Amino acid sequence: MEYRNPFTPTFGIVPPHLAGRSELLSQFADAFDQGIGNPNLATILVGARGCGKTALLSCIAQEALQHGWIAVKVVAAEGMLADILERTLEASAEFLDPKPRKRLSGIEVAQFLGIEWTLEASEQENWRSRMNAVLDDLAERDLGLAILVDEVTASVEEMVKLAATYQLFIGEGRRVSLIMAGLPKHTMDLVDNESVSFLRRARQRFLGAVSDAEVARAFRASVEDAGKSIGEAALGKAVEAIGGYPYMMQLVGYCAWESSRDSSEISDEHVEQGIFQAASDFRVGVLDSTYRDMSDGDRAFAKAMIQVGRDCTLAKVAQAMGKRTNYASTYKARLLGRGMIAELPDGTFGFALPMLESYLAERFGL
Ligand SMILES: Nc1ncnc2c1ncn2[C@@H]1O[C@H](COP(=O)(O)OP(=O)(O)O)[C@@H](O)[C@H]1O
Ligand SMILES: [Mg+2]
């Protein structure tokens, strides 16, 4: 029998089984159901690379579509406003009913579609009025518009403009939702941006580690749906190596599946081989570049964290660095901003990527 590997160790791909996102997704389903006024309609998803932001955005877009909204997904970059307009027109054209309609005809929409929109700064008002026209049209057909923006950053001027205009849409009582996703540093900068201070009221959702139980469930479901089986012990090993990190789940799953070849069961041994392979892929694909991006100060901070061990606090890490807490706090913020470390509510913090600690320890000769 031919088996097809169900795991998707590729950024941006929605896996067949998401681990640990059902609660969040059902909240979005409720939000789209309820519509105007639901606080989740303006949300920022925050998390490290590989925690599943892009995949989650796609699933949220799916929820929107199932609840009477049009969904357009863009990446934050100059040109995104034009992109949003064009895609909204495209998507709404698909909803046009065949009967002749009062306000905007199919032909008019088709004409819109043929136009290449390039917006200068001065055309922002223009963009807004064009969007208003489309939104009126959608409202007439009882459709909301969900705008999903991936990889947000405050350094893109149009991102700031979009957020500012969104606030105006909301003020006018329009059924519009803005769901954004980005790395901690970028989302923090955006929320701190003075001209979009209302974003501080947007819901921020931190996508931290997924629980082992959820990883186990999604892992098993992926394996079984694709026609193989896996025993408890083998599954436990995989889950431990995954450490709650979605990208690692796909890597370990993919490699274990490949090791099992045409056997119908993924054994302990297959998982062990899979973990070994996944670790080396993860090193090359993620950890090496993470390390290269670290400044000397970042490295000194990380090294001190390893020396402190469990329950790092700023005071302990600063002491291990032989520096003042003020100095150390700069580096703590930098590492938090890149999702390399994560903080618990009690103020202690630790490494947030699987294998990062042992990788760095090796690099530092500890
Ligand atoms: N909830 C999840 N459970 C399991 N795997 C996931 C989940 N979300 C994403 N993935 C997988 O993890 C990897 C990274 O996902 P992606 O959405 O690209 O992350 P990000 O955008 O945060 O960098 C992809 O291989 C994707 O298939
Ligand atoms: Mg992404």
mmCIF file of C-alpha atoms and ligand atoms in Angstrom:
data_model
loop_
_atom_site.group_PDB
_atom_site.id
_atom_site.type_symbol
_atom_site.label_atom_id
_atom_site.label_comp_id
_atom_site.label_asym_id
_atom_site.label_seq_id
_atom_site.Cartn_x
_atom_site.Cartn_y
_atom_site.Cartn_z
ATOM 1 C CA MET A 1 0.000 0.000 0.000
ATOM 2 C CA GLU A 2 1.157 3.502 -0.831
ATOM 3 C CA TYR A 3 1.124 5.863 2.118
ATOM 4 C CA ARG A 4 1.190 9.610 1.805
ATOM 5 C CA ASN A 5 3.093 11.562 4.430
ATOM 6 C CA PRO A 6 0.483 13.846 6.079
ATOM 7 C CA PHE A 7 2.916 16.138 7.882
ATOM 8 C CA THR A 8 3.637 19.594 6.497
ATOM 9 C CA PRO A 9 6.995 20.960 7.651
ATOM 10 C CA THR A 10 6.678 24.012 5.407
ATOM 11 C CA PHE A 11 6.024 27.539 6.625
ATOM 12 C CA GLY A 12 2.601 28.875 5.798
ATOM 13 C CA ILE A 13 0.958 25.509 5.127
ATOM 14 C CA VAL A 14 -2.156 24.579 7.077
ATOM 15 C CA PRO A 15 -1.609 21.078 8.482
ATOM 16 C CA PRO A 16 -4.423 18.510 8.358
ATOM 17 C CA HIS A 17 -4.741 18.668 12.165
ATOM 18 C CA LEU A 18 -3.992 21.837 14.089
ATOM 19 C CA ALA A 19 -2.760 21.286 17.621
ATOM 20 C CA GLY A 20 -4.181 23.476 20.349
ATOM 21 C CA ARG A 21 -6.166 26.006 18.352
ATOM 22 C CA SER A 22 -9.739 24.796 18.592
ATOM 23 C CA GLU A 23 -10.691 27.037 21.519
ATOM 24 C CA LEU A 24 -9.338 30.105 19.752
ATOM 25 C CA LEU A 25 -11.025 29.171 16.487
ATOM 26 C CA SER A 26 -14.364 28.669 18.144
ATOM 27 C CA GLN A 27 -14.054 32.120 19.679
ATOM 28 C CA PHE A 28 -13.552 33.513 16.202
ATOM 29 C CA ALA A 29 -16.538 31.566 14.949
ATOM 30 C CA ASP A 30 -18.595 33.227 17.702
ATOM 31 C CA ALA A 31 -17.138 36.627 16.868
ATOM 32 C CA PHE A 32 -18.098 36.367 13.198
ATOM 33 C CA ASP A 33 -21.481 35.052 14.202
ATOM 34 C CA GLN A 34 -22.132 37.872 16.594
ATOM 35 C CA GLY A 35 -20.582 40.581 14.411
ATOM 36 C CA ILE A 36 -20.288 44.245 15.318
ATOM 37 C CA GLY A 37 -19.144 44.858 18.865
ATOM 38 C CA ASN A 38 -17.442 41.527 19.489
ATOM 39 C CA PRO A 39 -13.948 42.367 20.817
ATOM 40 C CA ASN A 40 -12.263 39.493 18.978
ATOM 41 C CA LEU A 41 -12.996 41.154 15.629
ATOM 42 C CA ALA A 42 -9.873 43.286 16.157
ATOM 43 C CA THR A 43 -7.137 40.874 17.171
ATOM 44 C CA ILE A 44 -3.372 40.673 16.997
ATOM 45 C CA LEU A 45 -1.847 37.190 17.021
ATOM 46 C CA VAL A 46 1.636 37.325 18.488
ATOM 47 C CA GLY A 47 4.260 34.604 18.431
ATOM 48 C CA ALA A 48 7.666 33.344 17.414
ATOM 49 C CA ARG A 49 8.490 32.049 13.973
ATOM 50 C CA GLY A 50 7.028 28.582 13.538
ATOM 51 C CA CYS A 51 4.332 28.823 16.190
ATOM 52 C CA GLY A 52 1.665 28.718 13.509
ATOM 53 C CA LYS A 53 0.510 32.300 12.955
ATOM 54 C CA THR A 54 0.123 32.080 9.193
ATOM 55 C CA ALA A 55 -1.697 28.756 9.364
ATOM 56 C CA LEU A 56 -4.010 30.117 12.046
ATOM 57 C CA LEU A 57 -4.814 33.199 9.951
ATOM 58 C CA SER A 58 -5.878 30.905 7.111
ATOM 59 C CA CYS A 59 -8.166 28.987 9.456
ATOM 60 C CA ILE A 60 -9.653 32.206 10.813
ATOM 61 C CA ALA A 61 -10.330 33.307 7.239
ATOM 62 C CA GLN A 62 -12.137 29.996 6.760
ATOM 63 C CA GLU A 63 -14.278 30.658 9.836
ATOM 64 C CA ALA A 64 -15.114 34.094 8.492
ATOM 65 C CA LEU A 65 -16.269 32.628 5.185
ATOM 66 C CA GLN A 66 -18.465 30.110 6.956
ATOM 67 C CA HIS A 67 -20.177 32.843 8.954
ATOM 68 C CA GLY A 68 -21.219 35.268 6.284
ATOM 69 C CA TRP A 69 -18.085 37.279 5.880
ATOM 70 C CA ILE A 70 -15.768 37.823 2.970
ATOM 71 C CA ALA A 71 -12.131 37.288 3.936
ATOM 72 C CA VAL A 72 -9.061 38.818 2.332
ATOM 73 C CA LYS A 73 -5.591 37.873 3.439
ATOM 74 C CA VAL A 74 -2.558 40.039 2.731
ATOM 75 C CA VAL A 75 1.002 40.461 3.947
ATOM 76 C CA ALA A 76 1.965 43.820 5.436
ATOM 77 C CA ALA A 77 3.967 45.602 2.724
ATOM 78 C CA GLU A 78 3.656 48.746 0.683
ATOM 79 C CA GLY A 79 0.918 48.124 -1.858
ATOM 80 C CA MET A 80 -1.199 46.229 0.651
ATOM 81 C CA LEU A 81 -4.048 48.744 0.528
ATOM 82 C CA ALA A 82 -4.424 48.300 -3.206
ATOM 83 C CA ASP A 83 -4.203 44.576 -2.675
ATOM 84 C CA ILE A 84 -6.978 44.622 -0.095
ATOM 85 C CA LEU A 85 -9.267 46.629 -2.360
ATOM 86 C CA GLU A 86 -8.629 44.404 -5.345
ATOM 87 C CA ARG A 87 -9.137 41.191 -3.432
ATOM 88 C CA THR A 88 -12.265 42.472 -1.761
ATOM 89 C CA LEU A 89 -13.682 43.245 -5.183
ATOM 90 C CA GLU A 90 -12.671 39.828 -6.440
ATOM 91 C CA ALA A 91 -14.176 38.064 -3.465
ATOM 92 C CA SER A 92 -17.377 40.057 -3.554
ATOM 93 C CA ALA A 93 -17.744 39.387 -7.276
ATOM 94 C CA GLU A 94 -17.925 35.694 -6.406
ATOM 95 C CA PHE A 95 -20.888 36.431 -4.198
ATOM 96 C CA LEU A 96 -22.774 38.378 -6.848
ATOM 97 C CA ASP A 97 -26.098 36.737 -7.414
ATOM 98 C CA PRO A 98 -27.107 36.095 -10.999
ATOM 99 C CA LYS A 99 -30.180 38.334 -10.785
ATOM 100 C CA PRO A 100 -29.747 41.952 -11.849
ATOM 101 C CA ARG A 101 -29.021 44.008 -8.788
ATOM 102 C CA LYS A 102 -29.660 47.550 -7.777
ATOM 103 C CA ARG A 103 -26.384 49.137 -6.892
ATOM 104 C CA LEU A 104 -23.313 47.575 -8.432
ATOM 105 C CA SER A 105 -23.583 45.345 -11.463
ATOM 106 C CA GLY A 106 -21.348 42.439 -12.290
ATOM 107 C CA ILE A 107 -20.045 44.373 -15.234
ATOM 108 C CA GLU A 108 -19.053 47.267 -13.054
ATOM 109 C CA VAL A 109 -17.273 44.927 -10.706
ATOM 110 C CA ALA A 110 -15.499 43.321 -13.630
ATOM 111 C CA GLN A 111 -14.393 46.763 -14.712
ATOM 112 C CA PHE A 112 -13.061 47.418 -11.273
ATOM 113 C CA LEU A 113 -11.141 44.196 -11.444
ATOM 114 C CA GLY A 114 -9.356 45.159 -14.626
ATOM 115 C CA ILE A 115 -7.884 48.239 -13.052
ATOM 116 C CA GLU A 116 -4.385 48.227 -11.626
ATOM 117 C CA TRP A 117 -4.557 50.156 -8.415
ATOM 118 C CA THR A 118 -1.446 51.978 -7.401
ATOM 119 C CA LEU A 119 -2.024 54.298 -4.509
ATOM 120 C CA GLU A 120 -0.014 57.369 -3.678
ATOM 121 C CA ALA A 121 -0.119 58.777 -0.161
ATOM 122 C CA SER A 122 -2.548 61.447 -1.304
ATOM 123 C CA GLU A 123 -4.921 58.772 -2.534
ATOM 124 C CA GLN A 124 -5.621 57.379 0.884
ATOM 125 C CA GLU A 125 -8.929 59.211 1.077
ATOM 126 C CA ASN A 126 -9.653 57.826 -2.303
ATOM 127 C CA TRP A 127 -8.905 54.323 -1.079
ATOM 128 C CA ARG A 128 -11.220 54.826 1.809
ATOM 129 C CA SER A 129 -14.076 55.972 -0.365
ATOM 130 C CA ARG A 130 -13.581 53.093 -2.744
ATOM 131 C CA MET A 131 -13.591 50.719 0.190
ATOM 132 C CA ASN A 132 -16.699 52.415 1.506
ATOM 133 C CA ALA A 133 -18.443 51.775 -1.787
ATOM 134 C CA VAL A 134 -17.551 48.086 -1.679
ATOM 135 C CA LEU A 135 -18.494 47.846 1.980
ATOM 136 C CA ASP A 136 -21.882 49.412 1.280
ATOM 137 C CA ASP A 137 -22.367 46.848 -1.411
ATOM 138 C CA LEU A 138 -21.385 43.995 0.895
ATOM 139 C CA ALA A 139 -23.598 45.313 3.680
ATOM 140 C CA GLU A 140 -26.526 45.276 1.308
ATOM 141 C CA ARG A 141 -25.963 41.584 0.837
ATOM 142 C CA ASP A 142 -25.424 41.077 4.565
ATOM 143 C CA LEU A 143 -21.755 40.294 4.177
ATOM 144 C CA GLY A 144 -19.003 41.464 6.513
ATOM 145 C CA LEU A 145 -15.395 41.954 5.502
ATOM 146 C CA ALA A 146 -12.563 40.303 7.429
ATOM 147 C CA ILE A 147 -9.142 41.728 6.624
ATOM 148 C CA LEU A 148 -6.316 39.423 7.695
ATOM 149 C CA VAL A 149 -2.820 40.848 7.699
ATOM 150 C CA ASP A 150 0.204 38.605 8.143
ATOM 151 C CA GLU A 151 3.693 39.675 9.200
ATOM 152 C CA VAL A 152 2.606 43.044 10.497
ATOM 153 C CA THR A 153 5.206 45.700 11.139
ATOM 154 C CA ALA A 154 4.904 49.355 12.002
ATOM 155 C CA SER A 155 7.642 50.165 9.507
ATOM 156 C CA VAL A 156 5.170 49.727 6.652
ATOM 157 C CA GLU A 157 3.378 53.020 6.308
ATOM 158 C CA GLU A 158 0.313 51.481 4.698
ATOM 159 C CA MET A 159 -0.065 49.193 7.710
ATOM 160 C CA VAL A 160 -0.416 52.211 9.940
ATOM 161 C CA LYS A 161 -2.847 53.771 7.448
ATOM 162 C CA LEU A 162 -4.898 50.617 7.341
ATOM 163 C CA ALA A 163 -5.176 50.519 11.112
ATOM 164 C CA ALA A 164 -6.168 54.183 11.197
ATOM 165 C CA THR A 165 -8.796 53.700 8.500
ATOM 166 C CA TYR A 166 -10.100 50.594 10.216
ATOM 167 C CA GLN A 167 -10.877 52.739 13.206
ATOM 168 C CA LEU A 168 -12.951 55.010 10.959
ATOM 169 C CA PHE A 169 -14.828 52.013 9.500
ATOM 170 C CA ILE A 170 -15.655 50.889 13.025
ATOM 171 C CA GLY A 171 -16.764 54.392 13.955
ATOM 172 C CA GLU A 172 -19.187 54.263 11.028
ATOM 173 C CA GLY A 173 -20.638 51.000 12.305
ATOM 174 C CA ARG A 174 -19.358 48.905 9.410
ATOM 175 C CA ARG A 175 -19.069 45.158 9.684
ATOM 176 C CA VAL A 176 -15.305 44.954 9.296
ATOM 177 C CA SER A 177 -12.820 42.797 11.161
ATOM 178 C CA LEU A 178 -9.059 43.260 11.322
ATOM 179 C CA ILE A 179 -7.013 40.234 12.319
ATOM 180 C CA MET A 180 -3.257 40.732 12.351
ATOM 181 C CA ALA A 181 -0.325 38.421 13.045
ATOM 182 C CA GLY A 182 3.338 39.067 13.662
ATOM 183 C CA LEU A 183 6.465 38.543 15.699
ATOM 184 C CA PRO A 184 6.420 39.987 19.219
ATOM 185 C CA LYS A 185 8.808 42.812 18.404
ATOM 186 C CA HIS A 186 6.871 43.953 15.350
ATOM 187 C CA THR A 187 3.484 43.773 16.996
ATOM 188 C CA MET A 188 4.805 45.675 20.029
ATOM 189 C CA ASP A 189 6.125 48.440 17.782
ATOM 190 C CA LEU A 190 2.831 48.622 15.956
ATOM 191 C CA VAL A 191 0.785 48.817 19.130
ATOM 192 C CA ASP A 192 3.141 51.513 20.439
ATOM 193 C CA ASN A 193 2.739 53.597 17.307
ATOM 194 C CA GLU A 194 1.134 56.893 18.292
ATOM 195 C CA SER A 195 -1.015 57.288 15.204
ATOM 196 C CA VAL A 196 -2.834 54.001 15.790
ATOM 197 C CA SER A 197 -3.169 54.132 19.537
ATOM 198 C CA PHE A 198 -6.594 52.524 19.290
ATOM 199 C CA LEU A 199 -4.784 49.279 18.431
ATOM 200 C CA ARG A 200 -3.884 49.075 22.092
ATOM 201 C CA ARG A 201 -7.467 48.060 22.598
ATOM 202 C CA ALA A 202 -7.204 45.240 20.041
ATOM 203 C CA ARG A 203 -7.092 41.789 21.575
ATOM 204 C CA GLN A 204 -3.548 40.471 21.718
ATOM 205 C CA ARG A 205 -3.274 36.713 21.637
ATOM 206 C CA PHE A 206 0.068 35.164 22.470
ATOM 207 C CA LEU A 207 0.594 31.868 20.752
ATOM 208 C CA GLY A 208 2.822 30.090 23.235
ATOM 209 C CA ALA A 209 3.650 26.417 23.514
ATOM 210 C CA VAL A 210 0.810 24.015 22.742
ATOM 211 C CA SER A 211 0.100 21.492 25.512
ATOM 212 C CA ASP A 212 1.567 18.009 25.177
ATOM 213 C CA ALA A 213 -1.908 16.503 25.272
ATOM 214 C CA GLU A 214 -2.973 18.615 22.291
ATOM 215 C CA VAL A 215 0.190 17.777 20.366
ATOM 216 C CA ALA A 216 -0.379 14.078 21.050
ATOM 217 C CA ARG A 217 -3.969 14.279 19.850
ATOM 218 C CA ALA A 218 -3.116 16.110 16.626
ATOM 219 C CA PHE A 219 -0.085 13.897 15.970
ATOM 220 C CA ARG A 220 -2.070 10.705 16.376
ATOM 221 C CA ALA A 221 -4.950 12.006 14.291
ATOM 222 C CA SER A 222 -2.559 12.989 11.478
ATOM 223 C CA VAL A 223 -0.985 9.527 11.487
ATOM 224 C CA GLU A 224 -4.241 7.595 11.683
ATOM 225 C CA ASP A 225 -6.074 9.636 9.064
ATOM 226 C CA ALA A 226 -3.263 8.869 6.673
ATOM 227 C CA GLY A 227 -3.638 5.142 7.303
ATOM 228 C CA LYS A 228 -0.893 4.256 9.766
ATOM 229 C CA SER A 229 -0.841 3.632 13.503
ATOM 230 C CA ILE A 230 1.447 4.653 16.344
ATOM 231 C CA GLY A 231 1.809 3.152 19.844
ATOM 232 C CA GLU A 232 1.666 5.099 23.101
ATOM 233 C CA ALA A 233 5.379 4.874 23.837
ATOM 234 C CA ALA A 234 6.399 6.034 20.368
ATOM 235 C CA LEU A 235 3.897 8.860 20.516
ATOM 236 C CA GLY A 236 5.173 9.922 23.944
ATOM 237 C CA LYS A 237 8.711 10.143 22.626
ATOM 238 C CA ALA A 238 7.635 12.277 19.701
ATOM 239 C CA VAL A 239 5.597 14.593 21.908
ATOM 240 C CA GLU A 240 8.499 15.115 24.256
ATOM 241 C CA ALA A 241 10.835 16.087 21.427
ATOM 242 C CA ILE A 242 8.236 18.443 19.937
ATOM 243 C CA GLY A 243 8.082 20.529 23.107
ATOM 244 C CA GLY A 244 4.758 22.127 22.183
ATOM 245 C CA TYR A 245 6.201 23.883 19.154
ATOM 246 C CA PRO A 246 4.009 23.488 16.038
ATOM 247 C CA TYR A 247 6.764 23.592 13.428
ATOM 248 C CA MET A 248 8.629 20.882 15.342
ATOM 249 C CA MET A 249 5.511 18.727 15.350
ATOM 250 C CA GLN A 250 5.503 18.789 11.574
ATOM 251 C CA LEU A 251 9.237 18.142 11.327
ATOM 252 C CA VAL A 252 9.272 15.230 13.765
ATOM 253 C CA GLY A 253 6.106 13.794 12.259
ATOM 254 C CA TYR A 254 7.391 14.097 8.739
ATOM 255 C CA CYS A 255 10.744 12.500 9.508
ATOM 256 C CA ALA A 256 9.271 9.685 11.632
ATOM 257 C CA TRP A 257 6.816 8.927 8.852
ATOM 258 C CA GLU A 258 9.625 8.800 6.289
ATOM 259 C CA SER A 259 11.621 6.458 8.543
ATOM 260 C CA SER A 260 8.681 4.099 8.759
ATOM 261 C CA ARG A 261 8.589 3.759 4.955
ATOM 262 C CA ASP A 262 5.967 1.209 3.928
ATOM 263 C CA SER A 263 5.435 -0.233 7.374
ATOM 264 C CA SER A 264 1.886 0.344 8.598
ATOM 265 C CA GLU A 265 3.018 1.295 12.086
ATOM 266 C CA ILE A 266 5.312 4.069 13.270
ATOM 267 C CA SER A 267 7.452 2.329 15.882
ATOM 268 C CA ASP A 268 9.606 3.680 18.709
ATOM 269 C CA GLU A 269 12.594 3.251 16.496
ATOM 270 C CA HIS A 270 11.064 5.180 13.625
ATOM 271 C CA VAL A 271 10.288 8.012 15.995
ATOM 272 C CA GLU A 272 13.830 8.012 17.333
ATOM 273 C CA GLN A 273 15.233 8.202 13.827
ATOM 274 C CA GLY A 274 12.680 10.881 13.015
ATOM 275 C CA ILE A 275 13.665 12.999 16.003
ATOM 276 C CA PHE A 276 17.297 12.726 15.053
ATOM 277 C CA GLN A 277 16.634 13.858 11.507
ATOM 278 C CA ALA A 278 14.217 16.575 12.621
ATOM 279 C CA ALA A 279 16.761 17.944 15.064
ATOM 280 C CA SER A 280 19.324 18.315 12.334
ATOM 281 C CA ASP A 281 16.817 19.947 9.979
ATOM 282 C CA PHE A 282 15.757 22.279 12.765
ATOM 283 C CA ARG A 283 19.357 23.202 13.426
ATOM 284 C CA VAL A 284 19.982 24.154 9.840
ATOM 285 C CA GLY A 285 16.562 25.673 9.175
ATOM 286 C CA VAL A 286 16.016 27.635 12.367
ATOM 287 C CA LEU A 287 18.703 27.555 15.055
ATOM 288 C CA ASP A 288 21.747 28.425 12.935
ATOM 289 C CA SER A 289 20.054 31.524 11.552
ATOM 290 C CA THR A 290 18.711 32.458 14.986
ATOM 291 C CA TYR A 291 22.241 32.313 16.329
ATOM 292 C CA ARG A 292 23.659 34.324 13.440
ATOM 293 C CA ASP A 293 21.127 37.082 14.114
ATOM 294 C CA MET A 294 22.162 37.467 17.759
ATOM 295 C CA SER A 295 24.371 40.387 18.779
ATOM 296 C CA ASP A 296 27.202 39.947 21.294
ATOM 297 C CA GLY A 297 24.942 41.380 23.986
ATOM 298 C CA ASP A 298 22.134 38.950 23.075
ATOM 299 C CA ARG A 299 24.572 36.075 23.331
ATOM 300 C CA ALA A 300 25.933 37.229 26.679
ATOM 301 C CA PHE A 301 22.384 37.430 27.995
ATOM 302 C CA ALA A 302 21.478 33.962 26.689
ATOM 303 C CA LYS A 303 24.657 32.515 28.127
ATOM 304 C CA ALA A 304 23.860 33.985 31.537
ATOM 305 C CA MET A 305 20.360 32.497 31.301
ATOM 306 C CA ILE A 306 21.817 29.036 30.775
ATOM 307 C CA GLN A 307 24.122 29.563 33.759
ATOM 308 C CA VAL A 308 21.206 30.632 35.940
ATOM 309 C CA GLY A 309 19.233 27.566 34.873
ATOM 310 C CA ARG A 310 15.543 27.265 35.753
ATOM 311 C CA ASP A 311 13.333 30.184 36.806
ATOM 312 C CA CYS A 312 15.428 32.977 35.329
ATOM 313 C CA THR A 313 14.691 36.421 36.689
ATOM 314 C CA LEU A 314 16.148 39.657 35.409
ATOM 315 C CA ALA A 315 18.080 40.187 38.647
ATOM 316 C CA LYS A 316 19.664 36.717 38.534
ATOM 317 C CA VAL A 317 20.590 36.977 34.852
ATOM 318 C CA ALA A 318 22.044 40.473 35.288
ATOM 319 C CA GLN A 319 24.120 39.192 38.173
ATOM 320 C CA ALA A 320 25.417 36.276 36.116
ATOM 321 C CA MET A 321 26.326 38.758 33.370
ATOM 322 C CA GLY A 322 28.076 40.996 35.884
ATOM 323 C CA LYS A 323 25.904 43.920 34.715
ATOM 324 C CA ARG A 324 23.167 46.129 36.103
ATOM 325 C CA THR A 325 19.557 45.052 35.617
ATOM 326 C CA ASN A 326 18.994 48.081 33.422
ATOM 327 C CA TYR A 327 21.614 46.905 30.979
ATOM 328 C CA ALA A 328 20.327 43.345 31.043
ATOM 329 C CA SER A 329 16.738 44.447 30.488
ATOM 330 C CA THR A 330 17.618 45.785 27.020
ATOM 331 C CA TYR A 331 18.680 42.315 25.949
ATOM 332 C CA LYS A 332 15.779 40.646 27.621
ATOM 333 C CA ALA A 333 13.452 42.868 25.587
ATOM 334 C CA ARG A 334 15.356 42.057 22.384
ATOM 335 C CA LEU A 335 15.108 38.311 22.895
ATOM 336 C CA LEU A 336 11.464 38.512 23.938
ATOM 337 C CA GLY A 337 10.794 40.583 20.845
ATOM 338 C CA ARG A 338 12.113 37.871 18.600
ATOM 339 C CA GLY A 339 10.233 35.138 20.387
ATOM 340 C CA MET A 340 13.435 33.420 21.504
ATOM 341 C CA ILE A 341 12.491 33.650 25.147
ATOM 342 C CA ALA A 342 9.076 33.841 26.762
ATOM 343 C CA GLU A 343 7.973 35.241 30.067
ATOM 344 C CA LEU A 344 5.575 33.652 32.532
ATOM 345 C CA PRO A 345 3.025 35.667 34.496
ATOM 346 C CA ASP A 346 5.236 35.448 37.594
ATOM 347 C CA GLY A 347 8.017 37.326 35.778
ATOM 348 C CA THR A 348 10.377 34.377 35.301
ATOM 349 C CA PHE A 349 11.399 33.570 31.758
ATOM 350 C CA GLY A 350 12.974 30.802 29.710
ATOM 351 C CA PHE A 351 13.871 29.772 26.177
ATOM 352 C CA ALA A 352 10.890 29.549 23.868
ATOM 353 C CA LEU A 353 12.198 27.486 20.968
ATOM 354 C CA PRO A 354 12.771 23.754 21.326
ATOM 355 C CA MET A 355 16.426 22.734 21.528
ATOM 356 C CA LEU A 356 17.539 26.347 21.632
ATOM 357 C CA GLU A 357 19.036 26.029 25.079
ATOM 358 C CA SER A 358 21.104 22.929 24.352
ATOM 359 C CA TYR A 359 22.120 24.346 20.981
ATOM 360 C CA LEU A 360 23.361 27.579 22.550
ATOM 361 C CA ALA A 361 25.077 25.743 25.402
ATOM 362 C CA GLU A 362 27.044 23.820 22.809
ATOM 363 C CA ARG A 363 27.868 26.990 20.888
ATOM 364 C CA PHE A 364 29.037 28.722 24.065
ATOM 365 C CA GLY A 365 31.116 25.707 25.073
ATOM 366 C CA LEU A 366 29.132 25.300 28.299
HETATM 367 N N1 LIG B 1 -1.538 24.460 15.385
HETATM 368 C C1 LIG B 1 -0.647 23.761 14.695
HETATM 369 N N2 LIG B 1 -0.412 22.459 14.963
HETATM 370 C C2 LIG B 1 0.496 21.772 14.270
HETATM 371 N N3 LIG B 1 1.229 22.261 13.280
HETATM 372 C C3 LIG B 1 1.050 23.557 12.954
HETATM 373 C C4 LIG B 1 0.100 24.366 13.637
HETATM 374 N N4 LIG B 1 0.140 25.611 13.103
HETATM 375 C C5 LIG B 1 1.070 25.577 12.135
HETATM 376 N N5 LIG B 1 1.627 24.352 12.032
HETATM 377 C C6 LIG B 1 2.753 23.974 11.158
HETATM 378 O O1 LIG B 1 3.893 24.634 11.714
HETATM 379 C C7 LIG B 1 4.695 25.235 10.718
HETATM 380 C C8 LIG B 1 4.767 26.735 10.901
HETATM 381 O O2 LIG B 1 3.490 27.309 10.685
HETATM 382 P P1 LIG B 1 3.322 28.817 10.210
HETATM 383 O O3 LIG B 1 1.876 29.115 10.256
HETATM 384 O O4 LIG B 1 4.058 29.041 8.938
HETATM 385 O O5 LIG B 1 4.092 29.580 11.415
HETATM 386 P P2 LIG B 1 4.440 31.126 11.568
HETATM 387 O O6 LIG B 1 3.622 31.880 10.563
HETATM 388 O O7 LIG B 1 4.086 31.443 12.982
HETATM 389 O O8 LIG B 1 5.923 31.225 11.332
HETATM 390 C C9 LIG B 1 4.085 24.785 9.402
HETATM 391 O O9 LIG B 1 4.798 23.650 9.010
HETATM 392 C C10 LIG B 1 2.638 24.455 9.736
HETATM 393 O O10 LIG B 1 2.150 23.432 8.893
HETATM 394 MG MG MG B 2 4.137 33.125 9.043
#
